[in-house]
mmCIF file of C-alpha atoms in Angstrom:
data_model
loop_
_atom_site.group_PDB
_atom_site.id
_atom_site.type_symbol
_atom_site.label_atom_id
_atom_site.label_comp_id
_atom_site.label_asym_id
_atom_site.label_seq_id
_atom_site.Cartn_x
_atom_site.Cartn_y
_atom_site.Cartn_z
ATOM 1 C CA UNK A 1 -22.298 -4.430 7.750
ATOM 2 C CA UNK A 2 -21.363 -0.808 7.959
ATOM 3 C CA UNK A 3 -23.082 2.401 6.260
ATOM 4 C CA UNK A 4 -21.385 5.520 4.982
ATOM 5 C CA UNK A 5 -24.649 7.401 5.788
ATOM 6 C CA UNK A 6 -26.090 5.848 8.742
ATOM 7 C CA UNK A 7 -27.939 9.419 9.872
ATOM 8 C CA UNK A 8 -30.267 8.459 7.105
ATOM 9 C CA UNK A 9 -31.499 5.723 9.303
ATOM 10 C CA UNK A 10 -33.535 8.093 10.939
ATOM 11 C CA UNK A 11 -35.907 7.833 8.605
ATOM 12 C CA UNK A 12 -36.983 4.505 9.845
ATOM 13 C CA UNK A 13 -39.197 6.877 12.319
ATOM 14 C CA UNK A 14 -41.345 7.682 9.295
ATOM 15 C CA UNK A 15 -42.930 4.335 10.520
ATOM 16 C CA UNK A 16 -44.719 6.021 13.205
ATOM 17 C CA UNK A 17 -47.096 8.352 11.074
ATOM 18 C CA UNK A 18 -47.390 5.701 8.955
ATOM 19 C CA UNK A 19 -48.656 3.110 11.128
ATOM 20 C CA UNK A 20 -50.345 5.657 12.534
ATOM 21 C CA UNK A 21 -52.571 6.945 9.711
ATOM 22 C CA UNK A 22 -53.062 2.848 8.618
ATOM 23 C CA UNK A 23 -54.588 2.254 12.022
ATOM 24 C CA UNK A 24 -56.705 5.323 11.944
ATOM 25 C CA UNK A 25 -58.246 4.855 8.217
ATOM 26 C CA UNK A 26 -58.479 1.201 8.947
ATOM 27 C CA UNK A 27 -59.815 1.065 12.069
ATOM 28 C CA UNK A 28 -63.406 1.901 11.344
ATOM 29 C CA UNK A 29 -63.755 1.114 7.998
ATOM 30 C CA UNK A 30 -66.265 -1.914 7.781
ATOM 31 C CA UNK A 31 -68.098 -2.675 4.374
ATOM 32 C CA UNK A 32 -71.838 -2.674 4.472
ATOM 33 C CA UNK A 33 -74.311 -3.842 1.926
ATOM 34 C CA UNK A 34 -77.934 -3.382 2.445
ATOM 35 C CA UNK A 35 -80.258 -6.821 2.302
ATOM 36 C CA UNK A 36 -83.799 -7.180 3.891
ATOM 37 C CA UNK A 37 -82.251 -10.032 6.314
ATOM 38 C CA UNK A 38 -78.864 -11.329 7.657
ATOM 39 C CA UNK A 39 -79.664 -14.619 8.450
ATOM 40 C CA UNK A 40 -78.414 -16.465 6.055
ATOM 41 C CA UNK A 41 -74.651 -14.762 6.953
ATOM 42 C CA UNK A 42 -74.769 -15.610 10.147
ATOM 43 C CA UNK A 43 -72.520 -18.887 10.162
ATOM 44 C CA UNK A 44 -70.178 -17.516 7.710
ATOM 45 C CA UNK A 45 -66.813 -16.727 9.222
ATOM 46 C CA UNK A 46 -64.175 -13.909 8.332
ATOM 47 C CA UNK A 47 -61.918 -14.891 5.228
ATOM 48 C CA UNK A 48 -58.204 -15.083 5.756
ATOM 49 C CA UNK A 49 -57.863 -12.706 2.933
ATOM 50 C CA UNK A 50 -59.503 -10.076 5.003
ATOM 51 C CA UNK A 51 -56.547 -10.286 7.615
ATOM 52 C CA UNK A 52 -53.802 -10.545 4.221
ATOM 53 C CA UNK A 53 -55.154 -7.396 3.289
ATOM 54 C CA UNK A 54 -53.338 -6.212 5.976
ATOM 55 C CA UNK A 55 -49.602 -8.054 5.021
ATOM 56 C CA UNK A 56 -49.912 -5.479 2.001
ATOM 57 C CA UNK A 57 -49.053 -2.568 4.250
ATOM 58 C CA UNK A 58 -46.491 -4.902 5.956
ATOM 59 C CA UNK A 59 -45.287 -5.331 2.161
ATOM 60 C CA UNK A 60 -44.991 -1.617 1.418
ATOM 61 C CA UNK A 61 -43.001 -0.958 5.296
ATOM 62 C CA UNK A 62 -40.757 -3.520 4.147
ATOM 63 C CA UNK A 63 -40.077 -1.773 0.992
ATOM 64 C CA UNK A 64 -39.791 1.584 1.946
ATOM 65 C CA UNK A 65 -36.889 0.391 4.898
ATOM 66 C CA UNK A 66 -34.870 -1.231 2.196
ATOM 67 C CA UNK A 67 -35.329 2.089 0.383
ATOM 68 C CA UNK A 68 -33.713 3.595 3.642
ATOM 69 C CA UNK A 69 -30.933 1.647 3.826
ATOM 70 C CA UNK A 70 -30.233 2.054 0.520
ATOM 71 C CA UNK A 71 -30.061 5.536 1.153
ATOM 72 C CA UNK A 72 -27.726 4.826 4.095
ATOM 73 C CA UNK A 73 -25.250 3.304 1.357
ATOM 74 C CA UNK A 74 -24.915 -0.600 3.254
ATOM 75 C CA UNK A 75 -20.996 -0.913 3.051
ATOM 76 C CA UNK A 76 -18.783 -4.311 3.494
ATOM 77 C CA UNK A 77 -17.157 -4.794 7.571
ATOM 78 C CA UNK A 78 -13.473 -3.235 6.808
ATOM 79 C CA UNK A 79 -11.612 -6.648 7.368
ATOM 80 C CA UNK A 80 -8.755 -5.231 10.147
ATOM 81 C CA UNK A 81 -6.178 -7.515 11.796
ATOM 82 C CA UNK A 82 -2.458 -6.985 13.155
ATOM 83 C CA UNK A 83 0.571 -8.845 11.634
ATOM 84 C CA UNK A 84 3.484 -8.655 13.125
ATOM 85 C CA UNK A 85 5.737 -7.667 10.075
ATOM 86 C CA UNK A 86 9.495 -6.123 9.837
ATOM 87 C CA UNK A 87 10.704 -2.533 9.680
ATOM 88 C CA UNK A 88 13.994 -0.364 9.431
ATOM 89 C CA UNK A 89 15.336 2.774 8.871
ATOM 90 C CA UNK A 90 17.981 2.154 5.707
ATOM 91 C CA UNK A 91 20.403 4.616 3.713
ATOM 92 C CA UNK A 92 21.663 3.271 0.292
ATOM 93 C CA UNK A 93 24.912 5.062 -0.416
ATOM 94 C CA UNK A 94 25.692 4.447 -4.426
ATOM 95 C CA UNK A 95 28.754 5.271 -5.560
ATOM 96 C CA UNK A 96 28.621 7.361 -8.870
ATOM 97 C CA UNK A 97 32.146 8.352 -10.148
ATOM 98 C CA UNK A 98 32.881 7.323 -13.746
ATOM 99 C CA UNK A 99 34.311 3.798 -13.309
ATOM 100 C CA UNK A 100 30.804 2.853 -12.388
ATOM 101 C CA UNK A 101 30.462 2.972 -16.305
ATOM 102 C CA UNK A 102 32.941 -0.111 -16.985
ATOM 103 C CA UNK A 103 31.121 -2.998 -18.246
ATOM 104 C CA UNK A 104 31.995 -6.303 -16.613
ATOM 105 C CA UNK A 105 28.307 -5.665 -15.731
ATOM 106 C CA UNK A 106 25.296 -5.828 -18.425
ATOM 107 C CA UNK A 107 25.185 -2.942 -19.255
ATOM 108 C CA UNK A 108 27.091 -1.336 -17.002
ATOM 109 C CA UNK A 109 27.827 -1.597 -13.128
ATOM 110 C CA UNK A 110 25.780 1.926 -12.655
ATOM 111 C CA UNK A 111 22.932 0.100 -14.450
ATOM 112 C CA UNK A 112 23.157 -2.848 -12.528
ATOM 113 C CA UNK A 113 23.271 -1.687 -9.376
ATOM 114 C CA UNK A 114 20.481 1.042 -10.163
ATOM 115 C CA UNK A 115 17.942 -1.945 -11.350
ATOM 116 C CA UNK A 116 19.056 -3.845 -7.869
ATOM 117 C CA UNK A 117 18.548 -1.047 -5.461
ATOM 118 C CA UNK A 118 15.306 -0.714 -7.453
ATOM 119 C CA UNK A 119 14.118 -3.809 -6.769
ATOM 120 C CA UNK A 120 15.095 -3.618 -2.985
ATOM 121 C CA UNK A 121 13.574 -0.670 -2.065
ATOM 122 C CA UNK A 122 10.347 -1.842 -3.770
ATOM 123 C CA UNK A 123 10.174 -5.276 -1.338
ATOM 124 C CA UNK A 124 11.176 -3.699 1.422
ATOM 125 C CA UNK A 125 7.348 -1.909 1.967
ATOM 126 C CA UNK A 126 7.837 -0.790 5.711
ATOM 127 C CA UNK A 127 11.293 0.546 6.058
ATOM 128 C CA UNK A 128 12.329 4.252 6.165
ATOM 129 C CA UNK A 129 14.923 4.758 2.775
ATOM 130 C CA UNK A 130 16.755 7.347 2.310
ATOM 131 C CA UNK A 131 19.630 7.724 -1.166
ATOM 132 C CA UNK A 132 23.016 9.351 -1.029
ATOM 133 C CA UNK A 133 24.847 9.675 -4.144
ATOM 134 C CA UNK A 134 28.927 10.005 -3.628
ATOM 135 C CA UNK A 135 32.247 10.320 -6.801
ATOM 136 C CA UNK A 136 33.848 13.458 -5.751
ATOM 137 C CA UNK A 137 31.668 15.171 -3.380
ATOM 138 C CA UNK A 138 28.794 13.610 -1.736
ATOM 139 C CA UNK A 139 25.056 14.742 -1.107
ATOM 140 C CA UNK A 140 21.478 13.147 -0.225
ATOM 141 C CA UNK A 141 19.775 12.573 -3.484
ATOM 142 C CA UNK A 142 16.105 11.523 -1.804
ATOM 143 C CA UNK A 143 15.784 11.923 2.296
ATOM 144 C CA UNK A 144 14.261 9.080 4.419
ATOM 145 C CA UNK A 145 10.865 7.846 3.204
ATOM 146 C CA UNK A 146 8.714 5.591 2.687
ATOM 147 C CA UNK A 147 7.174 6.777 -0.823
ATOM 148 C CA UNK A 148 8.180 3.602 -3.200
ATOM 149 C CA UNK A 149 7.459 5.716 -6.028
ATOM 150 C CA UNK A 150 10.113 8.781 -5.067
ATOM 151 C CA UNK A 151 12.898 6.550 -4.356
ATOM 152 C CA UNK A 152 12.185 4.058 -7.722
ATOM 153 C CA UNK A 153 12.014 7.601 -9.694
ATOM 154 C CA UNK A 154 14.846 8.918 -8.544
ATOM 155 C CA UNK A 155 17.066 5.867 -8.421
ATOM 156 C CA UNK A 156 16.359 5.464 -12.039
ATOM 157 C CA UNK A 157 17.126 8.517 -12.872
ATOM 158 C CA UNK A 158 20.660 8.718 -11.674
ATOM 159 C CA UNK A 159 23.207 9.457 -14.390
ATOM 160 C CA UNK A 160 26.581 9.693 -14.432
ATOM 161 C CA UNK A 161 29.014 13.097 -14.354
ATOM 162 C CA UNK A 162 26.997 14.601 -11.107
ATOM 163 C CA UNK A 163 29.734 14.711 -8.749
ATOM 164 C CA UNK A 164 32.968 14.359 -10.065
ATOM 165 C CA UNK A 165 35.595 11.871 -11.453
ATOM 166 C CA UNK A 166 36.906 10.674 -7.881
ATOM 167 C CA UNK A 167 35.522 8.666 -5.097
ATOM 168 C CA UNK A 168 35.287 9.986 -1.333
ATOM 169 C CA UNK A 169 33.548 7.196 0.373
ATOM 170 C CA UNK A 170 33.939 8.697 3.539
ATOM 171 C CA UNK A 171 32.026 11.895 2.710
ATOM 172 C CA UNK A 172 29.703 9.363 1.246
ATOM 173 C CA UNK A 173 29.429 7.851 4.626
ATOM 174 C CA UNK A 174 29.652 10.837 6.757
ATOM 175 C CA UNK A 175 26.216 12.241 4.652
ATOM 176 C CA UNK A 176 24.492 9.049 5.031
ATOM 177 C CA UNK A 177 25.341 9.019 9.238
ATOM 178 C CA UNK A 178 23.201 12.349 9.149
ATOM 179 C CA UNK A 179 20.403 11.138 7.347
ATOM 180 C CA UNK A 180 19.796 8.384 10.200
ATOM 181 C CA UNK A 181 21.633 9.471 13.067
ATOM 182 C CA UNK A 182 18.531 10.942 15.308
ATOM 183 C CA UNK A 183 16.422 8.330 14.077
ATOM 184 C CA UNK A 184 14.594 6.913 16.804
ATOM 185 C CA UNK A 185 14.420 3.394 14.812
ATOM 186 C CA UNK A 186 15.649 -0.063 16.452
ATOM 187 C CA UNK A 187 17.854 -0.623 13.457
ATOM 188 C CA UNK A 188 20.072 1.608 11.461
ATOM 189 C CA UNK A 189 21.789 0.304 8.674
ATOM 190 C CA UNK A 190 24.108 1.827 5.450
ATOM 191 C CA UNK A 191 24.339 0.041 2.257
ATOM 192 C CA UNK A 192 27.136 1.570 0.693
ATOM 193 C CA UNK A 193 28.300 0.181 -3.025
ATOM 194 C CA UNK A 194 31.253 0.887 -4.533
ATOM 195 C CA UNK A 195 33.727 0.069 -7.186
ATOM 196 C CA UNK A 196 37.037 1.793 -6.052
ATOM 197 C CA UNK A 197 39.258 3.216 -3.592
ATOM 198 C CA UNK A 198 39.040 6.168 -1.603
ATOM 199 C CA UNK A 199 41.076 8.890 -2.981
ATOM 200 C CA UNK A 200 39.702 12.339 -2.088
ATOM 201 C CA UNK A 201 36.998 13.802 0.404
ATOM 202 C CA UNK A 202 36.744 15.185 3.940
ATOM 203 C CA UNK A 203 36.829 12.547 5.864
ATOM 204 C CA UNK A 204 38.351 9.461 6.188
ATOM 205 C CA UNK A 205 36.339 6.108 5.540
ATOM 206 C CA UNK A 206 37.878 4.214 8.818
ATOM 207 C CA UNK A 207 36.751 7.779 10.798
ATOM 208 C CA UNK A 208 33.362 7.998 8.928
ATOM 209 C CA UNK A 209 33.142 3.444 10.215
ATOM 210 C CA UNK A 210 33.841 5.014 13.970
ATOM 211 C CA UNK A 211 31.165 7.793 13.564
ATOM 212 C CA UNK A 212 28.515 5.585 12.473
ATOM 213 C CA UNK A 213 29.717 3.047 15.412
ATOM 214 C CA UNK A 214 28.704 5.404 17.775
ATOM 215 C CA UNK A 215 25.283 6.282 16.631
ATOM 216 C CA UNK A 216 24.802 2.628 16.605
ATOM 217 C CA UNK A 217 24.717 2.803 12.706
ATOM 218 C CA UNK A 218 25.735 -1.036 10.914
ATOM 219 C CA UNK A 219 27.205 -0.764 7.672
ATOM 220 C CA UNK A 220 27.029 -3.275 4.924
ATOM 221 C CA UNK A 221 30.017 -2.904 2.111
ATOM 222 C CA UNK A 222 29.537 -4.137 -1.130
ATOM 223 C CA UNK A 223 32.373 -4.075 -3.558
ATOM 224 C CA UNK A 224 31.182 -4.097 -7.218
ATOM 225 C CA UNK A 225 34.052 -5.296 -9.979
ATOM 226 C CA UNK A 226 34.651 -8.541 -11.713
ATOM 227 C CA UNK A 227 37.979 -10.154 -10.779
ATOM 228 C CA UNK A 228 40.837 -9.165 -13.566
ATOM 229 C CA UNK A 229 40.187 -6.558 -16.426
ATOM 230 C CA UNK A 230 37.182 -4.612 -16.800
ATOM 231 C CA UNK A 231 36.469 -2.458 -20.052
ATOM 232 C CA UNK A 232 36.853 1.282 -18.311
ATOM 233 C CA UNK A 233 35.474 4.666 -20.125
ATOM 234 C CA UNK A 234 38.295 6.678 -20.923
ATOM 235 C CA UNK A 235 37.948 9.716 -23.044
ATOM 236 C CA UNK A 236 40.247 9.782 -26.237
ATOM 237 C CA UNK A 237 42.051 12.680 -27.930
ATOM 238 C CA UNK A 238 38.721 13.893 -29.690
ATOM 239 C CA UNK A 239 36.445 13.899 -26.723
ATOM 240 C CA UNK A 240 34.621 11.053 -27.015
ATOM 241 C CA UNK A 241 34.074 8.296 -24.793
ATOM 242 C CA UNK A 242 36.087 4.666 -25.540
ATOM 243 C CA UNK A 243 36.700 1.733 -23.548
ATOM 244 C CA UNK A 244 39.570 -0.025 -22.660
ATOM 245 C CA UNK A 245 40.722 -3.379 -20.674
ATOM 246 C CA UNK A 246 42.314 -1.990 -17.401
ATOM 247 C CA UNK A 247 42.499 -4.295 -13.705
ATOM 248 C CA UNK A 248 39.627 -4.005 -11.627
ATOM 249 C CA UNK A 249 41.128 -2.547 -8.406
ATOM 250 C CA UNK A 250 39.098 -2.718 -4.734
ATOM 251 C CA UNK A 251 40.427 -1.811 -1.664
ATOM 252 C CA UNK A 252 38.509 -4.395 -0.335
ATOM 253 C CA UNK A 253 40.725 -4.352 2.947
ATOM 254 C CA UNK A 254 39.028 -0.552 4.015
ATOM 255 C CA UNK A 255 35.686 -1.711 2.846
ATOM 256 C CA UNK A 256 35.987 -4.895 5.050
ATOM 257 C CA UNK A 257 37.515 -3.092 8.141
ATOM 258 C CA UNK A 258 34.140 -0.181 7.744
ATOM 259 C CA UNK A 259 32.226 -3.086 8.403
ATOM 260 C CA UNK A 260 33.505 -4.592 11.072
ATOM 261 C CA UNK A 261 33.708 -1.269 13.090
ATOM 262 C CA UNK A 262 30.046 -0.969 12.585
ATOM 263 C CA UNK A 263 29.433 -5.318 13.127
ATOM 264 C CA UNK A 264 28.043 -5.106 9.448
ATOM 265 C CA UNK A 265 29.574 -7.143 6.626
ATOM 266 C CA UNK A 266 31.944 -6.857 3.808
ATOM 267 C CA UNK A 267 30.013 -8.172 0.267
ATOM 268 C CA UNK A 268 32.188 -8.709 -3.452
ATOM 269 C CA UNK A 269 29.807 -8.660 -6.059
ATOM 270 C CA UNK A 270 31.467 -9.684 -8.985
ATOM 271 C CA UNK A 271 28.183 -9.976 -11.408
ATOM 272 C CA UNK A 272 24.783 -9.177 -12.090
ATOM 273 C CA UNK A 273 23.602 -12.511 -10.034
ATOM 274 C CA UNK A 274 26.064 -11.976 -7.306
ATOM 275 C CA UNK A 275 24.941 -8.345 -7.086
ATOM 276 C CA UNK A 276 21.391 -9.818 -6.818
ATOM 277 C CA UNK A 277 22.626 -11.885 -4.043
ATOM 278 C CA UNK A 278 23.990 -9.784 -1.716
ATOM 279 C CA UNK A 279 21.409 -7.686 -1.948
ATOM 280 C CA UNK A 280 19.141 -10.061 -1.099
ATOM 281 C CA UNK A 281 21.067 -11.685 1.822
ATOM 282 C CA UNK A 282 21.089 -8.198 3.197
ATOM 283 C CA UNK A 283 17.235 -8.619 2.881
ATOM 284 C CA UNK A 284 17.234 -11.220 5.026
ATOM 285 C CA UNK A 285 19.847 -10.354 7.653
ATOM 286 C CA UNK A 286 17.937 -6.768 8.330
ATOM 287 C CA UNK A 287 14.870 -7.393 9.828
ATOM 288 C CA UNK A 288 12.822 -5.648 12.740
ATOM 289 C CA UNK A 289 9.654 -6.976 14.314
ATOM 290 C CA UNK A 290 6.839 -4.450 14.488
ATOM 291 C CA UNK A 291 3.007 -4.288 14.570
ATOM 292 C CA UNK A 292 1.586 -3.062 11.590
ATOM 293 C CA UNK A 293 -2.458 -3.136 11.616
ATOM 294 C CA UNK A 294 -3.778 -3.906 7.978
ATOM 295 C CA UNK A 295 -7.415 -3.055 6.771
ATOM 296 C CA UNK A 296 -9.172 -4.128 3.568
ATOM 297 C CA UNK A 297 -10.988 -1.263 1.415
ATOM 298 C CA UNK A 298 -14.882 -0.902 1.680
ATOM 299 C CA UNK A 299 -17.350 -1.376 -1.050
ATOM 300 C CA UNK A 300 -20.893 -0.494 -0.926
ATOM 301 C CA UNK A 301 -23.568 -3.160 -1.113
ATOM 302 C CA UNK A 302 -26.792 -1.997 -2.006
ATOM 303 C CA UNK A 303 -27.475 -3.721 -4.561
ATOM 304 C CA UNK A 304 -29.187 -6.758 -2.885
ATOM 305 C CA UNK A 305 -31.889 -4.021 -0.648
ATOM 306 C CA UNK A 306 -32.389 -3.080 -4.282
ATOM 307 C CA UNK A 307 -33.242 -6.306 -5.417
ATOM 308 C CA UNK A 308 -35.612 -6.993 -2.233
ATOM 309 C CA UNK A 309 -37.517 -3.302 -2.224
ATOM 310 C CA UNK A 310 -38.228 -4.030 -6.027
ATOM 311 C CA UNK A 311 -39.369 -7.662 -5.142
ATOM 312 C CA UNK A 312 -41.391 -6.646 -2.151
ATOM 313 C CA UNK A 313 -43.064 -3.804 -4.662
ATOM 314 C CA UNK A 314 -44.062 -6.571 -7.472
ATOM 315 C CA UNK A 315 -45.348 -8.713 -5.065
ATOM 316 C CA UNK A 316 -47.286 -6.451 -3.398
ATOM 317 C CA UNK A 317 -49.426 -5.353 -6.713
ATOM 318 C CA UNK A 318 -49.293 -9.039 -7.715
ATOM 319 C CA UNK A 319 -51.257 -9.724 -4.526
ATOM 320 C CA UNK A 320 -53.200 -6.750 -4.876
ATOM 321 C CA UNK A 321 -54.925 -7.081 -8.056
ATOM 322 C CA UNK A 322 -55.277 -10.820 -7.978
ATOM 323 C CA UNK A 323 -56.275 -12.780 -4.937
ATOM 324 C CA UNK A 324 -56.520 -9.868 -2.666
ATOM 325 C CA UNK A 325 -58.723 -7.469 -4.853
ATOM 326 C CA UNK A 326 -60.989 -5.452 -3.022
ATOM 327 C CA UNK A 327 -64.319 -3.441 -4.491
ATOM 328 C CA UNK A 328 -64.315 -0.838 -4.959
#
């Protein structure tokens, strides 16, 4: 047991007056009663109720320190132990160029892959996650962190048209290698999804694989497309949005060869499941050991001193005014 007020405990040397002052008023205090002869006393012993009379002002100590410890606020032990749990430092790069809108995914692939990364970043509770968002351009949409809440927000509020109608997956990498590169984690890793080919940017994708080898960054590559057609948005003659069959087109080669420079691995998610899948195989293939301590939350337990000071009280009067009544 713990208190959240344990200076009150000082009040405990309030028992010295007390005891004090009981000694002094009790100490010469004898009943007398005037009779012409004391003989007929003289075999008759003390009562035991004479020496009770005293466990009343044991009673009313006792009732007064549960008083003080109430005050003290009597808390539960904080439970603390060390687990030895897994940590890393983790960028998800999400593609977000209009193709991401085709629906061989329910609803869409940007939907699908928004609700998985969701769901990720949630179970993984001691990494560092950062988001970069890449179509034409590229920039960080949430830097590292380990508020759930941010990234969940933010993830879910992606929508589509911020950057552009192409794809430059090496400026998408390039970003994400300075959002980790002076980390001082064990592990470094880049998810980076994506449902087409590199066809504008800064920087090549094979370059931006070499870069991130030599911070010691891995990169995992998921490719996100059913095999065959794929409904596409294309905008018709009056503006609006319609969608038509056209092949699904990877360059799976580029996303293989990124990561194999960086000793990641190459992913095709083909469905909502699959999509699922690799995300949850990279899950289990980036781990780092670390100590975490853990502590359970205090609650304060007064309630039972209560229960005893009232008690104490009751029977004190009980006593008092029944066997142990005194006259006057």
């Amino acid at each position: 047991m713990q208190f959240a007020n344990p200076g009150y405990l000082w009040l405990f040397l309030l028992y010295i007056p007390l005891i004090a002052w009981y000694i002094v008023k009790h100490g010469n205090a004898h009943p007398a009663l005037e009779v012409s002869s004391v003989s007929p006393f003289a075999g008759v012993r003390r009562s035991f109720k004479e020496f009770l009379l005293h466990g009343l002002f044991l009673l009313r100590l006792a009732a007064i320190g549960c008083l003080i410890i109430m005050i003290a606020r009597p808390q539960t032990h904080d439970s603390w132990n060390t687990t030895n749990t897994e940590g890393i430092d983790i960028v998800l790069t999400l593609d977000v160029s209009p193709s991401m809108l085709a629906r061989d995914f329910k609803p869409d692939r940007l939907e699908a892959a928004k609700k998985v990364a969701s769901n990720f970043v949630t179970n993984r509770e001691n990494d560092n996650i950062g988001l970069v968002l890449f179509a034409a351009e590229s920039f960080t949409g949430v830097p590292m962190t380990m508020d759930r809440a941010v990234l969940t927000n933010y993830i879910n509020g992606i929508e589509m048209g911020m950057l552009g109608n192409s794809t430059a997956i090496g400026d998408g990498i390039v970003t994400s290698i300075n959002r980790i590169k002076d980390s001082n984690a064990k592990s470094k890793t880049i998810i980076l999804l994506t449902d087409g080919s590199n066809n504008t940017g800064n920087v090549a994708p094979v370059t931006a694989a070499e870069i991130a080898k030599k911070y010691g960054i891995k990169i995992y590559t998921i490719g996100i497309g059913t095999n065959g057609t794929a409904l596409y948005p294309q905008q018709n003659y009056f503006g609006k949005i319609e969608y038509v069959p056209q092949e699904v087109v990877i360059d799976e080669s580029t996303l293989r060869e990124i990561a194999s420079i960086t000793g990641g691995k190459y992913f095709r998610a083909t469905g909502n499941n699959v999509l699922q899948e690799v995300f949850d195989q990279i899950d289990s293939l980036e781990k780092t050991e670390m100590d975490v301590r853990n502590y359970s939350h205090t609650e304060d337990n007064y309630m039972i001193w209560a229960f005893i000071a009232l008690s104490l009280v009751v029977v004190e009067l009980l006593m008092r005014h029944t066997i142990l009544r005194t006259i006057p």
